[in-house]
């Protein structure tokens, strides 16, 4: 009677089916007693397991209860009904207690998985894994609670661990490797702060200690490169300026580069200096001591690549250093809200520009500044994805760089934000890239819109492209016969006289030709196809004759002209006749 995998409800239903074949009271009592006994035994086993039950066993118990039938339907099985009512009360309470115990153990396990800011990943993995187990067992509420406890615990660790982290930073000796490790850690904290805002304070703590100890770091990095303390003040020529090696190294360090190695032979006037950029690429140069200059300044002579030596000018050396000490493109606004993207890419005709702007069609273009402008505008858009001016300026730069597909994406986004210059360039792209025969009309509308929003070039372009103010319209498909019928104000009529009714109902229209007369209107030569007839007077043959004659007249209706307008929602409207 009871099969593996059956619920309590399945078993009781099977028992009730058996009872129907032999409804005697004695047999029913026997079945009732056996069912009650089985339920009691199962319930007792579950209750005994609760104190040490794992998540799987508790989930099985919950499924066991879910399989209970409604006791109100068991009046014929009183013992079974009582056992189910008792089990419901006992097991639900036991399951709740067991879940609370397991939930507490899970929280303790999460807290035991890590106690420091640098163990956040381990704590997260532990919390998410346990939450998934509860979710899989069917305890969704407890799963969500565990996720909340995990996040709360991590936030507490981050907050309480900050002072200890700062104390550790104070013990740093700032060797080259330690500085590199701190910079990498700051980057990691920056990523983590997107999940846990408290980590931004850790990043700030690193940046503060690096800035405070910059002079020490510069000297230590120079010592690590092989320089002696006597080399710190050795002059080196950078363009028309003379810096000490220590000053040069600090300038490089501020932008993520550094002097990686310095070597010279005893009593030699030759120095080899290797410089590592922020990406880790190393360039090596050879210098001579220029004894004609004060303090025997170092002047560049050549580059060294794979043991080959190539002459290099002072100008080339200076350009190389300038490229390293220049700060990376920034997307941050200054106190006036001006970003580097505004300085390098503003449209001189933009009424909302924050700098004079650059006309890329006429001005002498500095290619290095142009490329930097693209990077600066990318940084600006990343910093503020909602700033339509930055989005437009990036699209404009990409347009003039020849990347039309990428430019189109940015300009369309800015145009959707109703940014006037972007709408203008949207029209430019449409004329340049679209094969649509109506592109000219669409572009003209966009030029006009940009002009009305304050971009004067839009109005100028409208006057240039359409000096006579012609009203252009797009080509649209003419109405079909069914659409003409739907648009007619009068689709039929009927007249009754002396018990006889004549009726005319337009069912279609045959079109000879249609001419578009405006952006929305057509003039069509057409004739109405109508169903006509006469009814009344019973089955009088005269009525049938008249009906056929009337249909014949309708079939011979002449072609006529009518005007029809396509409405915004796509339907058509018959216009009043001009005749």
PDB file of N, CA, C and O in Angstrom, residues 515-579:
ATOM      1  N   UNK A 515      -1.365  59.917 -56.203  1.00  0.00           N
ATOM      2  CA  UNK A 515      -0.248  60.858 -56.251  1.00  0.00           C
ATOM      3  C   UNK A 515      -0.043  61.464 -54.863  1.00  0.00           C
ATOM      4  O   UNK A 515      -0.994  61.975 -54.263  1.00  0.00           O
ATOM      5  N   UNK A 516       1.189  61.405 -54.370  1.00  0.00           N
ATOM      6  CA  UNK A 516       1.484  62.006 -53.070  1.00  0.00           C
ATOM      7  C   UNK A 516       1.565  63.521 -53.243  1.00  0.00           C
ATOM      8  O   UNK A 516       2.299  64.030 -54.084  1.00  0.00           O
ATOM      9  N   UNK A 517       0.829  64.255 -52.422  1.00  0.00           N
ATOM     10  CA  UNK A 517       0.775  65.709 -52.553  1.00  0.00           C
ATOM     11  C   UNK A 517       1.424  66.449 -51.387  1.00  0.00           C
ATOM     12  O   UNK A 517       1.634  67.654 -51.459  1.00  0.00           O
ATOM     13  N   UNK A 518       1.722  65.729 -50.305  1.00  0.00           N
ATOM     14  CA  UNK A 518       2.423  66.334 -49.167  1.00  0.00           C
ATOM     15  C   UNK A 518       3.008  65.203 -48.339  1.00  0.00           C
ATOM     16  O   UNK A 518       2.954  64.034 -48.744  1.00  0.00           O
ATOM     17  N   UNK A 519       3.557  65.556 -47.182  1.00  0.00           N
ATOM     18  CA  UNK A 519       4.182  64.532 -46.338  1.00  0.00           C
ATOM     19  C   UNK A 519       3.177  63.497 -45.863  1.00  0.00           C
ATOM     20  O   UNK A 519       3.550  62.379 -45.523  1.00  0.00           O
ATOM     21  N   UNK A 520       1.877  63.857 -45.849  1.00  0.00           N
ATOM     22  CA  UNK A 520       0.860  62.939 -45.321  1.00  0.00           C
ATOM     23  C   UNK A 520      -0.283  62.656 -46.277  1.00  0.00           C
ATOM     24  O   UNK A 520      -1.082  61.747 -46.031  1.00  0.00           O
ATOM     25  N   UNK A 521      -0.398  63.437 -47.380  1.00  0.00           N
ATOM     26  CA  UNK A 521      -1.615  63.393 -48.191  1.00  0.00           C
ATOM     27  C   UNK A 521      -1.389  62.743 -49.557  1.00  0.00           C
ATOM     28  O   UNK A 521      -0.312  62.850 -50.155  1.00  0.00           O
ATOM     29  N   UNK A 522      -2.472  62.091 -50.057  1.00  0.00           N
ATOM     30  CA  UNK A 522      -2.493  61.507 -51.401  1.00  0.00           C
ATOM     31  C   UNK A 522      -3.775  61.936 -52.108  1.00  0.00           C
ATOM     32  O   UNK A 522      -4.839  62.073 -51.476  1.00  0.00           O
ATOM     33  N   UNK A 523      -3.650  62.131 -53.403  1.00  0.00           N
ATOM     34  CA  UNK A 523      -4.830  62.319 -54.240  1.00  0.00           C
ATOM     35  C   UNK A 523      -4.949  61.064 -55.092  1.00  0.00           C
ATOM     36  O   UNK A 523      -4.004  60.697 -55.807  1.00  0.00           O
ATOM     37  N   UNK A 524      -6.091  60.400 -55.030  1.00  0.00           N
ATOM     38  CA  UNK A 524      -6.250  59.111 -55.711  1.00  0.00           C
ATOM     39  C   UNK A 524      -7.444  59.150 -56.676  1.00  0.00           C
ATOM     40  O   UNK A 524      -8.506  59.719 -56.380  1.00  0.00           O
ATOM     41  N   UNK A 525      -7.237  58.521 -57.853  1.00  0.00           N
ATOM     42  CA  UNK A 525      -8.330  58.294 -58.798  1.00  0.00           C
ATOM     43  C   UNK A 525      -8.820  56.874 -58.552  1.00  0.00           C
ATOM     44  O   UNK A 525      -8.064  55.913 -58.718  1.00  0.00           O
ATOM     45  N   UNK A 526     -10.071  56.751 -58.142  1.00  0.00           N
ATOM     46  CA  UNK A 526     -10.559  55.435 -57.725  1.00  0.00           C
ATOM     47  C   UNK A 526     -12.071  55.355 -57.965  1.00  0.00           C
ATOM     48  O   UNK A 526     -12.730  56.363 -58.229  1.00  0.00           O
ATOM     49  N   UNK A 527     -12.563  54.144 -57.918  1.00  0.00           N
ATOM     50  CA  UNK A 527     -14.021  53.999 -57.945  1.00  0.00           C
ATOM     51  C   UNK A 527     -14.430  53.032 -56.835  1.00  0.00           C
ATOM     52  O   UNK A 527     -13.694  52.123 -56.463  1.00  0.00           O
ATOM     53  N   UNK A 528     -15.615  53.292 -56.320  1.00  0.00           N
ATOM     54  CA  UNK A 528     -16.115  52.497 -55.221  1.00  0.00           C
ATOM     55  C   UNK A 528     -16.703  51.186 -55.736  1.00  0.00           C
ATOM     56  O   UNK A 528     -17.426  51.175 -56.728  1.00  0.00           O
ATOM     57  N   UNK A 529     -16.377  50.118 -55.074  1.00  0.00           N
ATOM     58  CA  UNK A 529     -16.994  48.813 -55.334  1.00  0.00           C
ATOM     59  C   UNK A 529     -18.066  48.637 -54.260  1.00  0.00           C
ATOM     60  O   UNK A 529     -17.747  48.586 -53.074  1.00  0.00           O
ATOM     61  N   UNK A 530     -19.340  48.582 -54.706  1.00  0.00           N
ATOM     62  CA  UNK A 530     -20.438  48.568 -53.740  1.00  0.00           C
ATOM     63  C   UNK A 530     -21.321  47.353 -53.919  1.00  0.00           C
ATOM     64  O   UNK A 530     -21.430  46.782 -55.021  1.00  0.00           O
ATOM     65  N   UNK A 531     -21.941  46.951 -52.844  1.00  0.00           N
ATOM     66  CA  UNK A 531     -22.957  45.911 -52.878  1.00  0.00           C
ATOM     67  C   UNK A 531     -24.309  46.620 -52.784  1.00  0.00           C
ATOM     68  O   UNK A 531     -24.587  47.296 -51.796  1.00  0.00           O
ATOM     69  N   UNK A 532     -25.120  46.500 -53.872  1.00  0.00           N
ATOM     70  CA  UNK A 532     -26.361  47.252 -53.962  1.00  0.00           C
ATOM     71  C   UNK A 532     -27.548  46.296 -54.133  1.00  0.00           C
ATOM     72  O   UNK A 532     -27.397  45.178 -54.648  1.00  0.00           O
ATOM     73  N   UNK A 533     -28.729  46.744 -53.743  1.00  0.00           N
ATOM     74  CA  UNK A 533     -29.893  45.877 -53.910  1.00  0.00           C
ATOM     75  C   UNK A 533     -31.164  46.502 -53.393  1.00  0.00           C
ATOM     76  O   UNK A 533     -31.164  47.583 -52.796  1.00  0.00           O
ATOM     77  N   UNK A 534     -32.252  45.772 -53.685  1.00  0.00           N
ATOM     78  CA  UNK A 534     -33.594  46.178 -53.255  1.00  0.00           C
ATOM     79  C   UNK A 534     -34.200  45.018 -52.497  1.00  0.00           C
ATOM     80  O   UNK A 534     -34.050  43.846 -52.887  1.00  0.00           O
ATOM     81  N   UNK A 535     -34.901  45.306 -51.396  1.00  0.00           N
ATOM     82  CA  UNK A 535     -35.555  44.249 -50.614  1.00  0.00           C
ATOM     83  C   UNK A 535     -36.957  44.710 -50.218  1.00  0.00           C
ATOM     84  O   UNK A 535     -37.253  45.906 -50.245  1.00  0.00           O
ATOM     85  N   UNK A 536     -37.794  43.750 -49.854  1.00  0.00           N
ATOM     86  CA  UNK A 536     -39.165  44.064 -49.436  1.00  0.00           C
ATOM     87  C   UNK A 536     -40.180  43.390 -50.350  1.00  0.00           C
ATOM     88  O   UNK A 536     -39.827  42.711 -51.328  1.00  0.00           O
ATOM     89  N   UNK A 537     -41.482  43.534 -50.004  1.00  0.00           N
ATOM     90  CA  UNK A 537     -42.564  42.936 -50.774  1.00  0.00           C
ATOM     91  C   UNK A 537     -42.461  41.423 -50.886  1.00  0.00           C
ATOM     92  O   UNK A 537     -42.779  40.822 -51.920  1.00  0.00           O
ATOM     93  N   UNK A 538     -41.943  40.791 -49.868  1.00  0.00           N
ATOM     94  CA  UNK A 538     -41.877  39.335 -49.885  1.00  0.00           C
ATOM     95  C   UNK A 538     -40.974  38.826 -50.994  1.00  0.00           C
ATOM     96  O   UNK A 538     -39.871  39.319 -51.179  1.00  0.00           O
ATOM     97  N   UNK A 539     -41.497  37.863 -51.790  1.00  0.00           N
ATOM     98  CA  UNK A 539     -40.720  37.290 -52.886  1.00  0.00           C
ATOM     99  C   UNK A 539     -41.185  37.808 -54.257  1.00  0.00           C
ATOM    100  O   UNK A 539     -41.113  37.104 -55.266  1.00  0.00           O
ATOM    101  N   UNK A 540     -41.639  39.007 -54.285  1.00  0.00           N
ATOM    102  CA  UNK A 540     -42.152  39.584 -55.525  1.00  0.00           C
ATOM    103  C   UNK A 540     -41.037  39.604 -56.573  1.00  0.00           C
ATOM    104  O   UNK A 540     -39.939  40.114 -56.324  1.00  0.00           O
ATOM    105  N   UNK A 541     -41.277  39.019 -57.793  1.00  0.00           N
ATOM    106  CA  UNK A 541     -40.247  38.997 -58.849  1.00  0.00           C
ATOM    107  C   UNK A 541     -39.771  40.392 -59.240  1.00  0.00           C
ATOM    108  O   UNK A 541     -38.621  40.575 -59.632  1.00  0.00           O
ATOM    109  N   UNK A 542     -40.625  41.377 -59.106  1.00  0.00           N
ATOM    110  CA  UNK A 542     -40.238  42.729 -59.475  1.00  0.00           C
ATOM    111  C   UNK A 542     -39.101  43.234 -58.584  1.00  0.00           C
ATOM    112  O   UNK A 542     -38.197  43.926 -59.044  1.00  0.00           O
ATOM    113  N   UNK A 543     -39.127  42.850 -57.305  1.00  0.00           N
ATOM    114  CA  UNK A 543     -38.064  43.266 -56.371  1.00  0.00           C
ATOM    115  C   UNK A 543     -36.734  42.671 -56.811  1.00  0.00           C
ATOM    116  O   UNK A 543     -35.700  43.350 -56.819  1.00  0.00           O
ATOM    117  N   UNK A 544     -36.718  41.400 -57.180  1.00  0.00           N
ATOM    118  CA  UNK A 544     -35.483  40.775 -57.640  1.00  0.00           C
ATOM    119  C   UNK A 544     -34.945  41.451 -58.889  1.00  0.00           C
ATOM    120  O   UNK A 544     -33.729  41.657 -59.037  1.00  0.00           O
ATOM    121  N   UNK A 545     -35.839  41.810 -59.813  1.00  0.00           N
ATOM    122  CA  UNK A 545     -35.411  42.495 -61.039  1.00  0.00           C
ATOM    123  C   UNK A 545     -34.786  43.846 -60.713  1.00  0.00           C
ATOM    124  O   UNK A 545     -33.743  44.221 -61.227  1.00  0.00           O
ATOM    125  N   UNK A 546     -35.453  44.598 -59.863  1.00  0.00           N
ATOM    126  CA  UNK A 546     -34.932  45.915 -59.495  1.00  0.00           C
ATOM    127  C   UNK A 546     -33.580  45.809 -58.782  1.00  0.00           C
ATOM    128  O   UNK A 546     -32.691  46.640 -58.956  1.00  0.00           O
ATOM    129  N   UNK A 547     -33.462  44.777 -57.951  1.00  0.00           N
ATOM    130  CA  UNK A 547     -32.213  44.593 -57.203  1.00  0.00           C
ATOM    131  C   UNK A 547     -31.048  44.326 -58.148  1.00  0.00           C
ATOM    132  O   UNK A 547     -29.965  44.897 -58.017  1.00  0.00           O
ATOM    133  N   UNK A 548     -31.271  43.465 -59.164  1.00  0.00           N
ATOM    134  CA  UNK A 548     -30.208  43.150 -60.130  1.00  0.00           C
ATOM    135  C   UNK A 548     -29.861  44.376 -60.961  1.00  0.00           C
ATOM    136  O   UNK A 548     -28.701  44.640 -61.272  1.00  0.00           O
ATOM    137  N   UNK A 549     -30.883  45.157 -61.319  1.00  0.00           N
ATOM    138  CA  UNK A 549     -30.647  46.366 -62.114  1.00  0.00           C
ATOM    139  C   UNK A 549     -29.827  47.380 -61.308  1.00  0.00           C
ATOM    140  O   UNK A 549     -28.919  48.037 -61.835  1.00  0.00           O
ATOM    141  N   UNK A 550     -30.159  47.494 -60.035  1.00  0.00           N
ATOM    142  CA  UNK A 550     -29.435  48.454 -59.189  1.00  0.00           C
ATOM    143  C   UNK A 550     -27.975  48.029 -59.028  1.00  0.00           C
ATOM    144  O   UNK A 550     -27.052  48.859 -59.056  1.00  0.00           O
ATOM    145  N   UNK A 551     -27.705  46.711 -58.856  1.00  0.00           N
ATOM    146  CA  UNK A 551     -26.330  46.230 -58.724  1.00  0.00           C
ATOM    147  C   UNK A 551     -25.551  46.489 -60.005  1.00  0.00           C
ATOM    148  O   UNK A 551     -24.370  46.833 -59.969  1.00  0.00           O
ATOM    149  N   UNK A 552     -26.236  46.344 -61.146  1.00  0.00           N
ATOM    150  CA  UNK A 552     -25.587  46.599 -62.437  1.00  0.00           C
ATOM    151  C   UNK A 552     -25.168  48.063 -62.543  1.00  0.00           C
ATOM    152  O   UNK A 552     -24.061  48.375 -63.010  1.00  0.00           O
ATOM    153  N   UNK A 553     -26.066  48.969 -62.072  1.00  0.00           N
ATOM    154  CA  UNK A 553     -25.718  50.395 -62.083  1.00  0.00           C
ATOM    155  C   UNK A 553     -24.511  50.665 -61.184  1.00  0.00           C
ATOM    156  O   UNK A 553     -23.613  51.461 -61.515  1.00  0.00           O
ATOM    157  N   UNK A 554     -24.503  50.017 -60.015  1.00  0.00           N
ATOM    158  CA  UNK A 554     -23.382  50.222 -59.080  1.00  0.00           C
ATOM    159  C   UNK A 554     -22.073  49.727 -59.690  1.00  0.00           C
ATOM    160  O   UNK A 554     -21.012  50.343 -59.504  1.00  0.00           O
ATOM    161  N   UNK A 555     -22.138  48.604 -60.407  1.00  0.00           N
ATOM    162  CA  UNK A 555     -20.918  48.048 -61.016  1.00  0.00           C
ATOM    163  C   UNK A 555     -20.345  48.989 -62.069  1.00  0.00           C
ATOM    164  O   UNK A 555     -19.162  48.972 -62.361  1.00  0.00           O
ATOM    165  N   UNK A 556     -21.179  49.803 -62.647  1.00  0.00           N
ATOM    166  CA  UNK A 556     -20.729  50.724 -63.680  1.00  0.00           C
ATOM    167  C   UNK A 556     -20.369  52.097 -63.163  1.00  0.00           C
ATOM    168  O   UNK A 556     -20.252  53.047 -63.953  1.00  0.00           O
ATOM    169  N   UNK A 557     -20.201  52.222 -61.842  1.00  0.00           N
ATOM    170  CA  UNK A 557     -19.875  53.533 -61.262  1.00  0.00           C
ATOM    171  C   UNK A 557     -18.586  54.059 -61.863  1.00  0.00           C
ATOM    172  O   UNK A 557     -17.628  53.311 -62.091  1.00  0.00           O
ATOM    173  N   UNK A 558     -18.496  55.360 -62.127  1.00  0.00           N
ATOM    174  CA  UNK A 558     -17.285  55.926 -62.755  1.00  0.00           C
ATOM    175  C   UNK A 558     -16.169  56.124 -61.718  1.00  0.00           C
ATOM    176  O   UNK A 558     -16.386  56.140 -60.512  1.00  0.00           O
ATOM    177  N   UNK A 559     -14.950  56.299 -62.256  1.00  0.00           N
ATOM    178  CA  UNK A 559     -13.817  56.666 -61.409  1.00  0.00           C
ATOM    179  C   UNK A 559     -13.983  58.110 -60.960  1.00  0.00           C
ATOM    180  O   UNK A 559     -14.527  58.952 -61.679  1.00  0.00           O
ATOM    181  N   UNK A 560     -13.517  58.393 -59.760  1.00  0.00           N
ATOM    182  CA  UNK A 560     -13.583  59.755 -59.224  1.00  0.00           C
ATOM    183  C   UNK A 560     -12.286  60.055 -58.500  1.00  0.00           C
ATOM    184  O   UNK A 560     -11.480  59.151 -58.252  1.00  0.00           O
ATOM    185  N   UNK A 561     -12.079  61.294 -58.147  1.00  0.00           N
ATOM    186  CA  UNK A 561     -10.876  61.678 -57.410  1.00  0.00           C
ATOM    187  C   UNK A 561     -11.230  61.946 -55.948  1.00  0.00           C
ATOM    188  O   UNK A 561     -12.308  62.468 -55.643  1.00  0.00           O
ATOM    189  N   UNK A 562     -10.308  61.602 -55.073  1.00  0.00           N
ATOM    190  CA  UNK A 562     -10.486  61.875 -53.646  1.00  0.00           C
ATOM    191  C   UNK A 562      -9.132  62.113 -52.998  1.00  0.00           C
ATOM    192  O   UNK A 562      -8.100  61.645 -53.485  1.00  0.00           O
ATOM    193  N   UNK A 563      -9.148  62.869 -51.906  1.00  0.00           N
ATOM    194  CA  UNK A 563      -7.909  63.146 -51.169  1.00  0.00           C
ATOM    195  C   UNK A 563      -7.953  62.426 -49.826  1.00  0.00           C
ATOM    196  O   UNK A 563      -8.997  62.428 -49.148  1.00  0.00           O
ATOM    197  N   UNK A 564      -6.787  61.844 -49.448  1.00  0.00           N
ATOM    198  CA  UNK A 564      -6.727  61.034 -48.238  1.00  0.00           C
ATOM    199  C   UNK A 564      -5.457  61.379 -47.460  1.00  0.00           C
ATOM    200  O   UNK A 564      -4.395  61.608 -48.049  1.00  0.00           O
ATOM    201  N   UNK A 565      -5.589  61.420 -46.142  1.00  0.00           N
ATOM    202  CA  UNK A 565      -4.442  61.768 -45.284  1.00  0.00           C
ATOM    203  C   UNK A 565      -4.113  60.600 -44.364  1.00  0.00           C
ATOM    204  O   UNK A 565      -4.993  60.031 -43.717  1.00  0.00           O
ATOM    205  N   UNK A 566      -2.798  60.264 -44.286  1.00  0.00           N
ATOM    206  CA  UNK A 566      -2.356  59.215 -43.369  1.00  0.00           C
ATOM    207  C   UNK A 566      -2.136  59.831 -41.994  1.00  0.00           C
ATOM    208  O   UNK A 566      -1.371  60.769 -41.839  1.00  0.00           O
ATOM    209  N   UNK A 567      -2.800  59.289 -40.982  1.00  0.00           N
ATOM    210  CA  UNK A 567      -2.719  59.830 -39.633  1.00  0.00           C
ATOM    211  C   UNK A 567      -1.530  59.225 -38.887  1.00  0.00           C
ATOM    212  O   UNK A 567      -0.932  58.228 -39.319  1.00  0.00           O
ATOM    213  N   UNK A 568      -1.207  59.831 -37.744  1.00  0.00           N
ATOM    214  CA  UNK A 568      -0.016  59.426 -36.985  1.00  0.00           C
ATOM    215  C   UNK A 568      -0.083  57.965 -36.563  1.00  0.00           C
ATOM    216  O   UNK A 568       0.921  57.268 -36.538  1.00  0.00           O
ATOM    217  N   UNK A 569      -1.278  57.483 -36.229  1.00  0.00           N
ATOM    218  CA  UNK A 569      -1.390  56.099 -35.773  1.00  0.00           C
ATOM    219  C   UNK A 569      -1.447  55.093 -36.914  1.00  0.00           C
ATOM    220  O   UNK A 569      -1.572  53.891 -36.676  1.00  0.00           O
ATOM    221  N   UNK A 570      -1.369  55.566 -38.171  1.00  0.00           N
ATOM    222  CA  UNK A 570      -1.290  54.656 -39.306  1.00  0.00           C
ATOM    223  C   UNK A 570      -2.570  54.507 -40.090  1.00  0.00           C
ATOM    224  O   UNK A 570      -2.562  53.938 -41.182  1.00  0.00           O
ATOM    225  N   UNK A 571      -3.699  55.006 -39.563  1.00  0.00           N
ATOM    226  CA  UNK A 571      -4.961  54.916 -40.301  1.00  0.00           C
ATOM    227  C   UNK A 571      -5.069  56.085 -41.291  1.00  0.00           C
ATOM    228  O   UNK A 571      -4.239  56.995 -41.293  1.00  0.00           O
ATOM    229  N   UNK A 572      -6.107  56.042 -42.149  1.00  0.00           N
ATOM    230  CA  UNK A 572      -6.285  57.080 -43.172  1.00  0.00           C
ATOM    231  C   UNK A 572      -7.596  57.824 -42.944  1.00  0.00           C
ATOM    232  O   UNK A 572      -8.544  57.286 -42.388  1.00  0.00           O
ATOM    233  N   UNK A 573      -7.609  59.097 -43.401  1.00  0.00           N
ATOM    234  CA  UNK A 573      -8.777  59.951 -43.247  1.00  0.00           C
ATOM    235  C   UNK A 573      -9.124  60.586 -44.594  1.00  0.00           C
ATOM    236  O   UNK A 573      -8.243  61.081 -45.303  1.00  0.00           O
ATOM    237  N   UNK A 574     -10.402  60.544 -44.974  1.00  0.00           N
ATOM    238  CA  UNK A 574     -10.845  61.190 -46.207  1.00  0.00           C
ATOM    239  C   UNK A 574     -10.901  62.702 -45.982  1.00  0.00           C
ATOM    240  O   UNK A 574     -11.453  63.169 -44.978  1.00  0.00           O
ATOM    241  N   UNK A 575     -10.328  63.470 -46.907  1.00  0.00           N
ATOM    242  CA  UNK A 575     -10.318  64.922 -46.807  1.00  0.00           C
ATOM    243  C   UNK A 575     -11.477  65.511 -47.608  1.00  0.00           C
ATOM    244  O   UNK A 575     -11.915  64.919 -48.613  1.00  0.00           O
ATOM    245  N   UNK A 576     -11.973  66.669 -47.208  1.00  0.00           N
ATOM    246  CA  UNK A 576     -13.089  67.294 -47.955  1.00  0.00           C
ATOM    247  C   UNK A 576     -12.684  67.588 -49.394  1.00  0.00           C
ATOM    248  O   UNK A 576     -11.532  67.942 -49.674  1.00  0.00           O
ATOM    249  N   UNK A 577     -13.620  67.436 -50.289  1.00  0.00           N
ATOM    250  CA  UNK A 577     -13.346  67.716 -51.700  1.00  0.00           C
ATOM    251  C   UNK A 577     -13.150  69.212 -51.911  1.00  0.00           C
ATOM    252  O   UNK A 577     -13.815  70.041 -51.286  1.00  0.00           O
ATOM    253  N   UNK A 578     -12.201  69.549 -52.784  1.00  0.00           N
ATOM    254  CA  UNK A 578     -11.928  70.953 -53.090  1.00  0.00           C
ATOM    255  C   UNK A 578     -12.815  71.460 -54.234  1.00  0.00           C
ATOM    256  O   UNK A 578     -12.711  72.626 -54.636  1.00  0.00           O
ATOM    257  N   UNK A 579     -13.650  70.609 -54.790  1.00  0.00           N
ATOM    258  CA  UNK A 579     -14.474  70.997 -55.948  1.00  0.00           C
ATOM    259  C   UNK A 579     -15.941  71.092 -55.555  1.00  0.00           C
ATOM    260  O   UNK A 579     -16.412  70.419 -54.648  1.00  0.00           O
TER     261      UNK A 579
END
